[in-house]
C-alpha atoms as an extended CHARMM CRD file, in Angstrom:
* protein
*
       202  EXT
         1         1  UNK       CA             32.3570000000       -7.3480000000      -45.3550000000  PROA      1               0.0000000000
         2         2  UNK       CA             33.3000000000       -5.5530000000      -42.1470000000  PROA      2               0.0000000000
         3         3  UNK       CA             30.4770000000       -3.9230000000      -40.2400000000  PROA      3               0.0000000000
         4         4  UNK       CA             29.8430000000       -1.7760000000      -37.1840000000  PROA      4               0.0000000000
         5         5  UNK       CA             26.6630000000       -2.3260000000      -35.1780000000  PROA      5               0.0000000000
         6         6  UNK       CA             27.0410000000        0.7570000000      -32.9630000000  PROA      6               0.0000000000
         7         7  UNK       CA             24.0740000000        2.6740000000      -34.4590000000  PROA      7               0.0000000000
         8         8  UNK       CA             21.8410000000        0.5950000000      -36.7010000000  PROA      8               0.0000000000
         9         9  UNK       CA             19.0010000000        2.4030000000      -38.4910000000  PROA      9               0.0000000000
        10        10  UNK       CA             15.9610000000        0.3430000000      -39.4890000000  PROA      10              0.0000000000
        11        11  UNK       CA             13.8770000000        2.3340000000      -41.9660000000  PROA      11              0.0000000000
        12        12  UNK       CA             10.1500000000        2.9380000000      -41.8670000000  PROA      12              0.0000000000
        13        13  UNK       CA              8.7190000000        4.3570000000      -45.0880000000  PROA      13              0.0000000000
        14        14  UNK       CA              5.6700000000        5.8980000000      -43.3900000000  PROA      14              0.0000000000
        15        15  UNK       CA              7.6690000000        7.6250000000      -40.6520000000  PROA      15              0.0000000000
        16        16  UNK       CA             10.1940000000        8.9200000000      -43.1950000000  PROA      16              0.0000000000
        17        17  UNK       CA              7.5370000000       10.0010000000      -45.7050000000  PROA      17              0.0000000000
        18        18  UNK       CA              7.6760000000       13.7380000000      -45.0130000000  PROA      18              0.0000000000
        19        19  UNK       CA             11.4480000000       14.1410000000      -45.3130000000  PROA      19              0.0000000000
        20        20  UNK       CA             11.8620000000       11.2830000000      -47.7900000000  PROA      20              0.0000000000
        21        21  UNK       CA             13.5850000000        7.9770000000      -47.1300000000  PROA      21              0.0000000000
        22        22  UNK       CA             16.8130000000        8.7320000000      -48.9560000000  PROA      22              0.0000000000
        23        23  UNK       CA             17.1670000000       12.1920000000      -47.3930000000  PROA      23              0.0000000000
        24        24  UNK       CA             16.5540000000       10.6950000000      -43.9380000000  PROA      24              0.0000000000
        25        25  UNK       CA             19.1380000000        7.9520000000      -44.4610000000  PROA      25              0.0000000000
        26        26  UNK       CA             21.7170000000       10.3590000000      -45.8910000000  PROA      26              0.0000000000
        27        27  UNK       CA             21.3650000000       12.7620000000      -42.9530000000  PROA      27              0.0000000000
        28        28  UNK       CA             21.3800000000        9.9320000000      -40.4120000000  PROA      28              0.0000000000
        29        29  UNK       CA             24.5560000000        8.4130000000      -41.8550000000  PROA      29              0.0000000000
        30        30  UNK       CA             26.2440000000       11.8110000000      -41.7200000000  PROA      30              0.0000000000
        31        31  UNK       CA             25.1520000000       11.9170000000      -38.0790000000  PROA      31              0.0000000000
        32        32  UNK       CA             26.8190000000        8.6110000000      -37.2600000000  PROA      32              0.0000000000
        33        33  UNK       CA             24.5490000000        5.7450000000      -38.3270000000  PROA      33              0.0000000000
        34        34  UNK       CA             26.8320000000        2.7670000000      -39.0220000000  PROA      34              0.0000000000
        35        35  UNK       CA             24.3780000000        0.3100000000      -40.6200000000  PROA      35              0.0000000000
        36        36  UNK       CA             21.1070000000        0.7090000000      -42.5140000000  PROA      36              0.0000000000
        37        37  UNK       CA             18.3560000000       -1.8720000000      -42.8220000000  PROA      37              0.0000000000
        38        38  UNK       CA             15.6340000000       -1.3950000000      -45.4250000000  PROA      38              0.0000000000
        39        39  UNK       CA             12.4200000000       -2.6870000000      -43.8580000000  PROA      39              0.0000000000
        40        40  UNK       CA              9.0430000000       -2.3560000000      -45.5540000000  PROA      40              0.0000000000
        41        41  UNK       CA              6.3570000000       -4.9420000000      -44.9120000000  PROA      41              0.0000000000
        42        42  UNK       CA              3.9130000000       -3.3550000000      -47.3660000000  PROA      42              0.0000000000
        43        43  UNK       CA              5.9040000000       -2.4580000000      -50.5030000000  PROA      43              0.0000000000
        44        44  UNK       CA              5.9030000000       -4.7460000000      -53.5310000000  PROA      44              0.0000000000
        45        45  UNK       CA              9.1130000000       -6.5840000000      -54.3370000000  PROA      45              0.0000000000
        46        46  UNK       CA              9.6100000000       -4.3620000000      -57.3890000000  PROA      46              0.0000000000
        47        47  UNK       CA              9.2380000000       -1.1570000000      -55.3780000000  PROA      47              0.0000000000
        48        48  UNK       CA             11.5170000000       -2.4590000000      -52.6450000000  PROA      48              0.0000000000
        49        49  UNK       CA             14.2010000000       -3.5170000000      -55.1300000000  PROA      49              0.0000000000
        50        50  UNK       CA             14.1270000000       -0.0440000000      -56.7030000000  PROA      50              0.0000000000
        51        51  UNK       CA             14.3470000000        1.5730000000      -53.2640000000  PROA      51              0.0000000000
        52        52  UNK       CA             17.1960000000       -0.7190000000      -52.2430000000  PROA      52              0.0000000000
        53        53  UNK       CA             19.1540000000        0.1600000000      -55.3650000000  PROA      53              0.0000000000
        54        54  UNK       CA             18.7530000000        3.8730000000      -54.6350000000  PROA      54              0.0000000000
        55        55  UNK       CA             19.9360000000        3.4040000000      -51.0600000000  PROA      55              0.0000000000
        56        56  UNK       CA             22.8440000000        1.2270000000      -52.1830000000  PROA      56              0.0000000000
        57        57  UNK       CA             23.9640000000        3.9910000000      -54.5420000000  PROA      57              0.0000000000
        58        58  UNK       CA             23.5270000000        6.5810000000      -51.8010000000  PROA      58              0.0000000000
        59        59  UNK       CA             25.6740000000        4.5890000000      -49.3650000000  PROA      59              0.0000000000
        60        60  UNK       CA             28.3940000000        3.8460000000      -51.9160000000  PROA      60              0.0000000000
        61        61  UNK       CA             31.7840000000        4.7130000000      -50.4810000000  PROA      61              0.0000000000
        62        62  UNK       CA             30.4480000000        5.4640000000      -46.9940000000  PROA      62              0.0000000000
        63        63  UNK       CA             31.4280000000        2.1150000000      -45.5090000000  PROA      63              0.0000000000
        64        64  UNK       CA             27.8450000000        1.7370000000      -44.2390000000  PROA      64              0.0000000000
        65        65  UNK       CA             26.3080000000       -1.5990000000      -45.2870000000  PROA      65              0.0000000000
        66        66  UNK       CA             22.7560000000       -1.9120000000      -46.6030000000  PROA      66              0.0000000000
        67        67  UNK       CA             20.8330000000       -4.8210000000      -45.0920000000  PROA      67              0.0000000000
        68        68  UNK       CA             17.4390000000       -5.9790000000      -46.3630000000  PROA      68              0.0000000000
        69        69  UNK       CA             14.7730000000       -7.1020000000      -43.9270000000  PROA      69              0.0000000000
        70        70  UNK       CA             13.3160000000      -10.5400000000      -44.6390000000  PROA      70              0.0000000000
        71        71  UNK       CA             13.1000000000      -10.5290000000      -48.4510000000  PROA      71              0.0000000000
        72        72  UNK       CA             15.8950000000      -12.6400000000      -49.8670000000  PROA      72              0.0000000000
        73        73  UNK       CA             14.8920000000      -11.9600000000      -53.4830000000  PROA      73              0.0000000000
        74        74  UNK       CA             15.1790000000       -8.2080000000      -52.8780000000  PROA      74              0.0000000000
        75        75  UNK       CA             18.6250000000       -8.6300000000      -51.3230000000  PROA      75              0.0000000000
        76        76  UNK       CA             19.7870000000      -10.6440000000      -54.3340000000  PROA      76              0.0000000000
        77        77  UNK       CA             18.2840000000       -8.3450000000      -56.9760000000  PROA      77              0.0000000000
        78        78  UNK       CA             19.5640000000       -5.1400000000      -55.3720000000  PROA      78              0.0000000000
        79        79  UNK       CA             23.0020000000       -6.5400000000      -54.5260000000  PROA      79              0.0000000000
        80        80  UNK       CA             22.5360000000       -5.4110000000      -50.9570000000  PROA      80              0.0000000000
        81        81  UNK       CA             25.2390000000       -6.1950000000      -48.4110000000  PROA      81              0.0000000000
        82        82  UNK       CA             23.1240000000       -8.6100000000      -46.4260000000  PROA      82              0.0000000000
        83        83  UNK       CA             19.8370000000       -9.8020000000      -44.9940000000  PROA      83              0.0000000000
        84        84  UNK       CA             18.1630000000       -9.6890000000      -41.5990000000  PROA      84              0.0000000000
        85        85  UNK       CA             15.5790000000      -12.3420000000      -40.8160000000  PROA      85              0.0000000000
        86        86  UNK       CA             13.1660000000      -13.0660000000      -38.0050000000  PROA      86              0.0000000000
        87        87  UNK       CA             12.3280000000      -16.3950000000      -36.4520000000  PROA      87              0.0000000000
        88        88  UNK       CA              9.5680000000      -17.0560000000      -38.9940000000  PROA      88              0.0000000000
        89        89  UNK       CA             11.2280000000      -15.4670000000      -42.0360000000  PROA      89              0.0000000000
        90        90  UNK       CA             13.5710000000      -16.8870000000      -44.6890000000  PROA      90              0.0000000000
        91        91  UNK       CA             15.6950000000      -19.7140000000      -43.3010000000  PROA      91              0.0000000000
        92        92  UNK       CA             19.2240000000      -18.6000000000      -42.4710000000  PROA      92              0.0000000000
        93        93  UNK       CA             20.6250000000      -21.5890000000      -44.3620000000  PROA      93              0.0000000000
        94        94  UNK       CA             18.8180000000      -20.5450000000      -47.5580000000  PROA      94              0.0000000000
        95        95  UNK       CA             19.9790000000      -16.9600000000      -47.1620000000  PROA      95              0.0000000000
        96        96  UNK       CA             23.6210000000      -17.9150000000      -46.6810000000  PROA      96              0.0000000000
        97        97  UNK       CA             23.5420000000      -20.2960000000      -49.6240000000  PROA      97              0.0000000000
        98        98  UNK       CA             22.0060000000      -17.6760000000      -51.9110000000  PROA      98              0.0000000000
        99        99  UNK       CA             24.0300000000      -14.6580000000      -50.7850000000  PROA      99              0.0000000000
       100       100  UNK       CA             27.4300000000      -16.2520000000      -50.2430000000  PROA      100             0.0000000000
       101       101  UNK       CA             30.0580000000      -15.9410000000      -47.5520000000  PROA      101             0.0000000000
       102       102  UNK       CA             30.6270000000      -12.1860000000      -47.9300000000  PROA      102             0.0000000000
       103       103  UNK       CA             27.0420000000      -11.2520000000      -47.0860000000  PROA      103             0.0000000000
       104       104  UNK       CA             26.1260000000       -9.9730000000      -43.6060000000  PROA      104             0.0000000000
       105       105  UNK       CA             23.3190000000      -12.0770000000      -42.1600000000  PROA      105             0.0000000000
       106       106  UNK       CA             21.5110000000      -11.2810000000      -38.9300000000  PROA      106             0.0000000000
       107       107  UNK       CA             18.7740000000      -13.0630000000      -36.9830000000  PROA      107             0.0000000000
       108       108  UNK       CA             16.2490000000      -11.7070000000      -34.4740000000  PROA      108             0.0000000000
       109       109  UNK       CA             16.4500000000      -13.3700000000      -31.0560000000  PROA      109             0.0000000000
       110       110  UNK       CA             13.9790000000      -13.0160000000      -28.1710000000  PROA      110             0.0000000000
       111       111  UNK       CA             14.7890000000      -15.9800000000      -25.8950000000  PROA      111             0.0000000000
       112       112  UNK       CA             17.7370000000      -18.0840000000      -24.7560000000  PROA      112             0.0000000000
       113       113  UNK       CA             16.1460000000      -21.0780000000      -26.4750000000  PROA      113             0.0000000000
       114       114  UNK       CA             16.1480000000      -19.2470000000      -29.8040000000  PROA      114             0.0000000000
       115       115  UNK       CA             19.7690000000      -18.2690000000      -29.2460000000  PROA      115             0.0000000000
       116       116  UNK       CA             20.8260000000      -21.8360000000      -28.4570000000  PROA      116             0.0000000000
       117       117  UNK       CA             19.0140000000      -23.1050000000      -31.5630000000  PROA      117             0.0000000000
       118       118  UNK       CA             20.4060000000      -20.4360000000      -33.9020000000  PROA      118             0.0000000000
       119       119  UNK       CA             22.7100000000      -21.6050000000      -36.7170000000  PROA      119             0.0000000000
       120       120  UNK       CA             25.5830000000      -19.5410000000      -35.3420000000  PROA      120             0.0000000000
       121       121  UNK       CA             28.1180000000      -20.6730000000      -37.9380000000  PROA      121             0.0000000000
       122       122  UNK       CA             25.9690000000      -19.1430000000      -40.6960000000  PROA      122             0.0000000000
       123       123  UNK       CA             25.2740000000      -15.8250000000      -38.9510000000  PROA      123             0.0000000000
       124       124  UNK       CA             27.2460000000      -12.6020000000      -38.4890000000  PROA      124             0.0000000000
       125       125  UNK       CA             25.2090000000      -10.9660000000      -35.7320000000  PROA      125             0.0000000000
       126       126  UNK       CA             21.9770000000      -11.2640000000      -33.7430000000  PROA      126             0.0000000000
       127       127  UNK       CA             19.3090000000       -8.6700000000      -33.0160000000  PROA      127             0.0000000000
       128       128  UNK       CA             18.1750000000       -8.8970000000      -29.3830000000  PROA      128             0.0000000000
       129       129  UNK       CA             14.7550000000       -7.7070000000      -28.2900000000  PROA      129             0.0000000000
       130       130  UNK       CA             12.4240000000       -6.0750000000      -28.2270000000  PROA      130             0.0000000000
       131       131  UNK       CA             13.8470000000       -4.3910000000      -25.1330000000  PROA      131             0.0000000000
       132       132  UNK       CA             10.6150000000       -2.3900000000      -24.8020000000  PROA      132             0.0000000000
       133       133  UNK       CA              7.2080000000       -2.6010000000      -26.4440000000  PROA      133             0.0000000000
       134       134  UNK       CA              7.1520000000       -0.4960000000      -29.6080000000  PROA      134             0.0000000000
       135       135  UNK       CA              4.5000000000        0.7720000000      -32.0030000000  PROA      135             0.0000000000
       136       136  UNK       CA              6.9600000000        0.4080000000      -34.9150000000  PROA      136             0.0000000000
       137       137  UNK       CA              6.3380000000       -3.3300000000      -34.9640000000  PROA      137             0.0000000000
       138       138  UNK       CA              2.8310000000       -4.4850000000      -34.1290000000  PROA      138             0.0000000000
       139       139  UNK       CA              3.5150000000       -8.2160000000      -33.8270000000  PROA      139             0.0000000000
       140       140  UNK       CA              6.6190000000       -8.0290000000      -31.6710000000  PROA      140             0.0000000000
       141       141  UNK       CA              7.4610000000      -10.6740000000      -29.0830000000  PROA      141             0.0000000000
       142       142  UNK       CA              7.3920000000      -10.1610000000      -25.3230000000  PROA      142             0.0000000000
       143       143  UNK       CA              9.6940000000       -7.2720000000      -24.2870000000  PROA      143             0.0000000000
       144       144  UNK       CA             12.8520000000       -8.4890000000      -22.5380000000  PROA      144             0.0000000000
       145       145  UNK       CA             13.9340000000       -5.3330000000      -20.7010000000  PROA      145             0.0000000000
       146       146  UNK       CA             17.5490000000       -4.5280000000      -19.9120000000  PROA      146             0.0000000000
       147       147  UNK       CA             17.9170000000       -7.5960000000      -17.6870000000  PROA      147             0.0000000000
       148       148  UNK       CA             16.8340000000       -9.8570000000      -20.5350000000  PROA      148             0.0000000000
       149       149  UNK       CA             19.1110000000       -7.9940000000      -22.9230000000  PROA      149             0.0000000000
       150       150  UNK       CA             22.0840000000       -8.5160000000      -20.5910000000  PROA      150             0.0000000000
       151       151  UNK       CA             21.2880000000      -12.2270000000      -20.2570000000  PROA      151             0.0000000000
       152       152  UNK       CA             21.0650000000      -12.7310000000      -24.0280000000  PROA      152             0.0000000000
       153       153  UNK       CA             24.0820000000      -10.5430000000      -24.8380000000  PROA      153             0.0000000000
       154       154  UNK       CA             26.2950000000      -12.4220000000      -22.3780000000  PROA      154             0.0000000000
       155       155  UNK       CA             25.1420000000      -15.7690000000      -23.7830000000  PROA      155             0.0000000000
       156       156  UNK       CA             25.5760000000      -14.7910000000      -27.4370000000  PROA      156             0.0000000000
       157       157  UNK       CA             28.6900000000      -16.0370000000      -29.2540000000  PROA      157             0.0000000000
       158       158  UNK       CA             28.0110000000      -13.3990000000      -31.9220000000  PROA      158             0.0000000000
       159       159  UNK       CA             28.0140000000       -9.5850000000      -31.9510000000  PROA      159             0.0000000000
       160       160  UNK       CA             24.6030000000       -8.2970000000      -30.9030000000  PROA      160             0.0000000000
       161       161  UNK       CA             22.4430000000       -5.2460000000      -31.4420000000  PROA      161             0.0000000000
       162       162  UNK       CA             19.5820000000       -4.2580000000      -29.1430000000  PROA      162             0.0000000000
       163       163  UNK       CA             16.2550000000       -3.1780000000      -30.6320000000  PROA      163             0.0000000000
       164       164  UNK       CA             12.7670000000       -2.2290000000      -29.5150000000  PROA      164             0.0000000000
       165       165  UNK       CA             11.5930000000        1.1560000000      -28.2810000000  PROA      165             0.0000000000
       166       166  UNK       CA             15.1270000000        2.4320000000      -27.6980000000  PROA      166             0.0000000000
       167       167  UNK       CA             16.1200000000        6.0930000000      -27.6530000000  PROA      167             0.0000000000
       168       168  UNK       CA             19.3470000000        8.0610000000      -27.3190000000  PROA      168             0.0000000000
       169       169  UNK       CA             19.0160000000        8.1750000000      -23.5370000000  PROA      169             0.0000000000
       170       170  UNK       CA             19.2450000000        4.3550000000      -23.4640000000  PROA      170             0.0000000000
       171       171  UNK       CA             22.6590000000        4.1700000000      -25.1730000000  PROA      171             0.0000000000
       172       172  UNK       CA             24.6770000000        3.7320000000      -21.9930000000  PROA      172             0.0000000000
       173       173  UNK       CA             22.3670000000        1.0910000000      -20.5510000000  PROA      173             0.0000000000
       174       174  UNK       CA             22.5670000000       -0.8900000000      -23.7970000000  PROA      174             0.0000000000
       175       175  UNK       CA             26.3790000000       -0.7910000000      -23.5950000000  PROA      175             0.0000000000
       176       176  UNK       CA             26.2950000000       -1.7700000000      -19.9260000000  PROA      176             0.0000000000
       177       177  UNK       CA             24.0520000000       -4.7220000000      -20.8110000000  PROA      177             0.0000000000
       178       178  UNK       CA             26.7830000000       -5.9330000000      -23.1670000000  PROA      178             0.0000000000
       179       179  UNK       CA             25.2250000000       -5.3800000000      -26.5990000000  PROA      179             0.0000000000
       180       180  UNK       CA             27.5490000000       -4.1530000000      -29.3420000000  PROA      180             0.0000000000
       181       181  UNK       CA             25.0800000000       -1.6120000000      -30.6570000000  PROA      181             0.0000000000
       182       182  UNK       CA             21.6430000000       -0.0940000000      -30.6400000000  PROA      182             0.0000000000
       183       183  UNK       CA             19.0570000000       -0.3870000000      -33.4280000000  PROA      183             0.0000000000
       184       184  UNK       CA             16.3690000000        2.2570000000      -33.8310000000  PROA      184             0.0000000000
       185       185  UNK       CA             13.4520000000        3.1500000000      -36.0500000000  PROA      185             0.0000000000
       186       186  UNK       CA             11.3410000000        6.0400000000      -34.7290000000  PROA      186             0.0000000000
       187       187  UNK       CA             14.2260000000        7.6200000000      -32.7780000000  PROA      187             0.0000000000
       188       188  UNK       CA             15.5890000000        8.7190000000      -36.1820000000  PROA      188             0.0000000000
       189       189  UNK       CA             12.8940000000        8.1300000000      -38.8330000000  PROA      189             0.0000000000
       190       190  UNK       CA             10.3350000000       10.9080000000      -38.6800000000  PROA      190             0.0000000000
       191       191  UNK       CA             12.4470000000       13.1370000000      -36.4240000000  PROA      191             0.0000000000
       192       192  UNK       CA             12.6760000000       16.8020000000      -37.4950000000  PROA      192             0.0000000000
       193       193  UNK       CA             16.4650000000       16.5210000000      -37.8940000000  PROA      193             0.0000000000
       194       194  UNK       CA             17.6780000000       12.9410000000      -38.5420000000  PROA      194             0.0000000000
       195       195  UNK       CA             21.3170000000       14.1020000000      -38.4920000000  PROA      195             0.0000000000
       196       196  UNK       CA             20.9480000000       15.5940000000      -35.0290000000  PROA      196             0.0000000000
       197       197  UNK       CA             18.8390000000       12.6150000000      -33.8970000000  PROA      197             0.0000000000
       198       198  UNK       CA             21.6620000000       10.2310000000      -34.8760000000  PROA      198             0.0000000000
       199       199  UNK       CA             24.3350000000       12.3910000000      -33.2280000000  PROA      199             0.0000000000
       200       200  UNK       CA             22.3900000000       12.2790000000      -29.9530000000  PROA      200             0.0000000000
       201       201  UNK       CA             23.3710000000        8.6030000000      -29.5430000000  PROA      201             0.0000000000
       202       202  UNK       CA             27.0700000000        9.4580000000      -29.1800000000  PROA      202             0.0000000000
C-alpha cells in the first residue's frame, strides 16, 4: 500500500477523551493528516480491536492508512494497514510474516547502531527520535535533537518520520534535517480544533 509520512498522527486516548478519538481523527485527516497510528498502552486487546475497526471504517476511502502500535494481534484482527514497533516490541520478522507483503511496517530508531541492525528489507519506514523529551511517552529514549535527526535521516535507506515533542513550528527544521515527515501526538490530540492544528503544519 502506498503511504505518505508527511503528517503522521499518533493517537492518545486520554488526550482525545474530551472531543472523542474518532472525531479528533476525522477532523485531523480533513486538516491534512496523512497517516494515523492507533496507540494505546492501557486498553485491552478487545477494546483496541473494536477501536481499530471503527477507525478503519472512518478512514475508508480517504487514502490514509491505519497503523497499529505494537500489538500484532490487534493489527491482524482489525485488518489494519500495518504495524509500528519499538526496539523491544514484536519482532519485525514476525510482523512481516503474519501481515504479508502489502502491510506497512515501521520501526522506532534512536541510534545509528539500531539503524544499522534494523532488518531493512522487511521494513517500509523508520520512526526517528525522540527529537525532544515528551510527556506523551514516559519511557522514551535519550532525545536526539535536530542534529541527531539529520544524522539518522541521512544514514537511513528507508523513508523516515521524526517524532518526539514536535510542533507545527518545527516542520521546516524537520524537512531541513532530511526526514520525510513529522509525527505528533499532543500537537493535535487534545487541541481545541484538531483540523486547524493539523493545517498549521502546512
